[in-house]
Amino acid sequence: MYGLYEYAWLILAAPLASFAVIVFGTRMADLWSRHHGQTAQDYAAYLREADPAFAAWETARGSGGHGEQQHAAQAAGHAGEAAHAGHGGEAGHHGDPYDDDPTVPYLTPWAKLSGYVGVVLMLLSCLYSWVLLFASLGLLPGTPRLPEEGITLFSYTWGSDAAFQPYTIAFHLDNLALAMTVVVTTVSLLVQFYSQGYMAQSAGYARFFAYLSLFAFSMLTIVFAANFLVIFVGWELVGLSSYLLIGFWINKRAKPAEERPAPSSAALQAFVMNRIGDVGFILGIMILFATTGTFDFATLAGNGPHGVAQAFAGNQALLTLAMILVFCGAIGKSAQVPLHTWLPSAMEGPTPVSALIHAATMVAAGVYMVARTFALFSAAGPQAFEVVAWIGGITAIFAATIGLTQTDFKRVLAFSTISQLGYMFVGLGVAGTEIGPGAGMFHLFTHAFFKALLFLGAGSVLHALHHAMHREVQDMRLMGGLARFMPVTAATWLIAGLSISGFPFLSGFYSKETLISLAFEHGNYGLWAITLVTAGLTAFYMFRAFFLAFGGKGGALGGIWGGPYRGEGTPHESPVTMTLPLVILAVFSIFAGYWVGFFQYLDPHAPLLDLGKIFSDGLTWLGVALSLLGIAWAYVLYCAVGWERVHKVVEANAVLRFFHRLLLHRYYVDTLYDWIVRYVVLGLCHVAAAFDRFVVDGIVNGVAGLVMELGSGLRRAETGKVQAYMTVFFGGIAVFAVVVFVLATLR
Amino acid sequence: MDLASLIFWIIAVVLVAAALVVVGQRNIVHSALALVVVFAMASGIFLLLNAEFIAIVQILIYAGAVTILILFALMLTRIAGQRVTNPNARPLAMAVALVVSTLVGLGIIFAATVSQFAQSAPAAQLLQGTVCSLPSNNVIAIGQLLYSPSCYSYVLPFEIATVVLLVAIVGAIVISREEE
Amino acid sequence: MGLTLTHFVVLGAVLFCIGLYGALTKRNAVAILMSIEIMLNAVNITLIAFSFFNHVKPYANLLTGQIFAIFIITVAAAEAALALAMIIAIYRKRQTVDVGEIDMLKW
């Protein structure tokens, strides 16, 4: 009956399959063909010609002209990529040839095939998920809608014994999962398609697509999870994939001048920060399981003896605590205060990865998880939702203020993501049971598209600047007027920027204004004020970024379009593999908000999105006015006045300078964490290390030393002389005789 | 003091003295000659204890064969220019050996004389098999005990002893044979 | 005062100790062998004395001690032959019969 839906696990299986095919098949073939396809001499000659830095590097290494060593290293996979670090055409203009993405002169057919495998399988997944979405909306004749409780796609229990029953691997499809699947597969598809252009010439091209597929698979595992066990597995898989992708450029080093960490340490930071949140997540799951005896979402939400309603009856405080702990996992994954610091660091990964992380896969996991367990949060005390809403609200304004001053193009977007995630949590927290997770998820849905667009556009800019300046440039002070050079990127970016700022009739407008008005309607005036102010701030920093990068004083249309270019060289518009996804996403960014039945789709009892009410409500226009004010203020500062003069004014005024420093250094949270880790955690570690060295090792070494001493002492007893043995033997008898004597006399 | 006691004490004193000479002499040939005296005196003790057959065997095997063997070995292993042919160990080792042997000897003597184990007489036990009344002639009695097919006898151990001897003969030849 | 078992046992013990002392202190292998022969004789004396002084009825006329002595003499003869053969073999290899220098048991 639900035939079409029952094969939805194929959506999940496809990325895993492409991961396996790439890792075990085409990537191997890629490395192998590199090994056989080009001789070491050819390659070294090419590099010497293409890159003067390579020759310098080669002489410094003392192996000039001997390609065999590099060749041998090249055959060894990652090591090969490391060896290539200095060979790339654009790499050599810094002092250190290792400090960039390792490149190859051309991609082998196998590497390209890896990309095609990833893209094609993801395309099939994406198409299938869209078909299912339409079917579940009732638009596909002959196929029924999904039942409200969803259907089970797959279920496997470890054993038939009743003790194994809670530990089930189960995947589940309902409207919520389907909506998320569409987002994940669509964004993943576009990011993979885009990566074909962005990662061209990367030595790890095949590896990159394998990781992207793994990332999509991990996220889909979370999406389809039917119980806490599976969602946790997906959760950790997402952590792993993000680790692999953020640290993709394994050779890049930290840039202290720009306060940018090395990708490898950024990856580690993401992993560790998430681990902190995961402690709470695990504890929350444990409390739920210990009390109810099940992991299954449907059972937990139900009214049966295993449901939280009955199991926690009379003990709601514990359930509230459990849900807050579960939310801790979401804080880590979705980069909420205070565990947000990993997300700006994660900008060190390749830009398509940032797009994927920020739009669909990683940070959305936290929001999706809260939406998935919405019923449990509802069953808990009101404090649970209050914590969710306030954490979200604080994060929203906190990150938005930081975003005001950042000069790194990608980092502005990172803080904007944190801020928008805060919005989603506000939406989840204030919605209440009658609206359900719809409000937060709706913002997630629209945000996914315009945030992916913003990041991919930023990637397009960085790609162009990298080609123009032959080094990695992310500082907006070195951009300016780029709209002249790359109109498609600029236009799509403008659409996304308007959308995220809540400009009327774009998708962000609907989702964001809904959230803000929900906060007001539910009497949460504090949150309402915060979100309202944040909306204005969002508009300001987004357009600050837009004007700094694409516009400038003296450009066309009063400085909006084009302006003086502050960098070197001439940037060019990116190839069509990169601009096509931008255009597609721009379409989604405009129209995704018109899905008025979204709330009802997730929860049949929720009301329709009332467009008329949105447009007639004065408060909506208050928000819009604030956004427009932000845009206007950004225009005044960065198009009319110019950022150099603004900078001078800020530096001249002590109060402004103080706030600028504070925001530029992200409220010194990173510094604080650094201090805590350096002095508190490492101090404890030193104590533990000393304990280990002196007590544990002391015992172990002492025992070993004792045995050694005993052995070397006993060695002397083995003289090899018969008489010595005989003396000992009869000495034993003598002792025995004495013992017998003593015993006999004492008796 | 009856005659038997007198003879016992004479033999015992000579025996112990000769044994001390064996142990104490620094010339090994003298030790070997004193060993003959030890064997002969032991044979006298056996006679005192009505063990005529064993006394004769003692003279034949020990005083005769073993002594000759030892003398031959001494001759074959003689080291030219060695003045002390029967050296002692280091003084410390000698002291240890003295203490050990004294303690062992005292232990034996204590067990055999003073302790309660010496006082308790063994209880009579039932013996399996036929016991023939043995003639007063010691040689005949031993012969009957060793070979009797019908009465209680030591035929099997005897046969095993013969195998031991055979193996010893073969082994001695193999070990001492000069390799070509 | 008649002769008792104790006389012979003590004589045997004294003889055994002398032999033991010799076996522990002498360095010439042949001398050690001689000391061992003394110890064996001491044991023989004790066994035959036990046999003589045994009055327990069924065992009294069995001469068990004497039979034991015969076996000991047999084995001692075999042992002497083998030991001397070994001493000669070692002497051929090492040109010494000093047990202080023969430490082939050492691994």
mmCIF file with all atom_site columns, C-alpha atoms in Angstrom, chain A residues 715 718-723 725-727 730, chain C residues 20 23-24 26 32 99-100 103 105-107:
data_model
loop_
_atom_site.group_PDB
_atom_site.id
_atom_site.type_symbol
_atom_site.label_atom_id
_atom_site.label_alt_id
_atom_site.label_comp_id
_atom_site.label_asym_id
_atom_site.label_entity_id
_atom_site.label_seq_id
_atom_site.pdbx_PDB_ins_code
_atom_site.Cartn_x
_atom_site.Cartn_y
_atom_site.Cartn_z
_atom_site.occupancy
_atom_site.B_iso_or_equiv
_atom_site.pdbx_formal_charge
_atom_site.auth_seq_id
_atom_site.auth_comp_id
_atom_site.auth_asym_id
_atom_site.auth_atom_id
_atom_site.pdbx_PDB_model_num
ATOM 1  C CA . ARG A 1 715 ? 71.208 -16.296 38.785 1.00 0.00 ? 715 ARG A CA 1
ATOM 2  C CA . GLU A 1 718 ? 73.009 -21.499 39.401 1.00 0.00 ? 718 GLU A CA 1
ATOM 3  C CA . THR A 1 719 ? 76.689 -22.290 39.498 1.00 0.00 ? 719 THR A CA 1
ATOM 4  C CA . GLY A 1 720 ? 76.557 -25.416 37.407 1.00 0.00 ? 720 GLY A CA 1
ATOM 5  C CA . LYS A 1 721 ? 78.568 -27.251 40.072 1.00 0.00 ? 721 LYS A CA 1
ATOM 6  C CA . VAL A 1 722 ? 77.214 -30.525 41.383 1.00 0.00 ? 722 VAL A CA 1
ATOM 7  C CA . GLN A 1 723 ? 78.535 -29.980 44.841 1.00 0.00 ? 723 GLN A CA 1
ATOM 8  C CA . TYR A 1 725 ? 73.449 -28.342 44.337 1.00 0.00 ? 725 TYR A CA 1
ATOM 9  C CA . MET A 1 726 ? 74.180 -31.246 46.619 1.00 0.00 ? 726 MET A CA 1
ATOM 10 C CA . THR A 1 727 ? 74.981 -28.890 49.500 1.00 0.00 ? 727 THR A CA 1
ATOM 11 C CA . PHE A 1 730 ? 71.325 -31.747 52.022 1.00 0.00 ? 730 PHE A CA 1
ATOM 12 C CA . LEU C 2 20  ? 78.353 -36.877 53.238 1.00 0.00 ? 20  LEU C CA 1
ATOM 13 C CA . ALA C 2 23  ? 81.031 -35.837 49.166 1.00 0.00 ? 23  ALA C CA 1
ATOM 14 C CA . LEU C 2 24  ? 80.403 -32.178 49.857 1.00 0.00 ? 24  LEU C CA 1
ATOM 15 C CA . LYS C 2 26  ? 86.205 -33.175 48.035 1.00 0.00 ? 26  LYS C CA 1
ATOM 16 C CA . ILE C 2 32  ? 83.446 -37.973 45.803 1.00 0.00 ? 32  ILE C CA 1
ATOM 17 C CA . VAL C 2 99  ? 84.300 -30.876 40.068 1.00 0.00 ? 99  VAL C CA 1
ATOM 18 C CA . GLY C 2 100 ? 84.926 -27.181 40.753 1.00 0.00 ? 100 GLY C CA 1
ATOM 19 C CA . ASP C 2 103 ? 80.193 -26.740 35.487 1.00 0.00 ? 103 ASP C CA 1
ATOM 20 C CA . LEU C 2 105 ? 75.169 -28.119 34.280 1.00 0.00 ? 105 LEU C CA 1
ATOM 21 C CA . LYS C 2 106 ? 75.177 -24.367 34.024 1.00 0.00 ? 106 LYS C CA 1
ATOM 22 C CA . TRP C 2 107 ? 73.053 -23.220 31.160 1.00 0.00 ? 107 TRP C CA 1
#
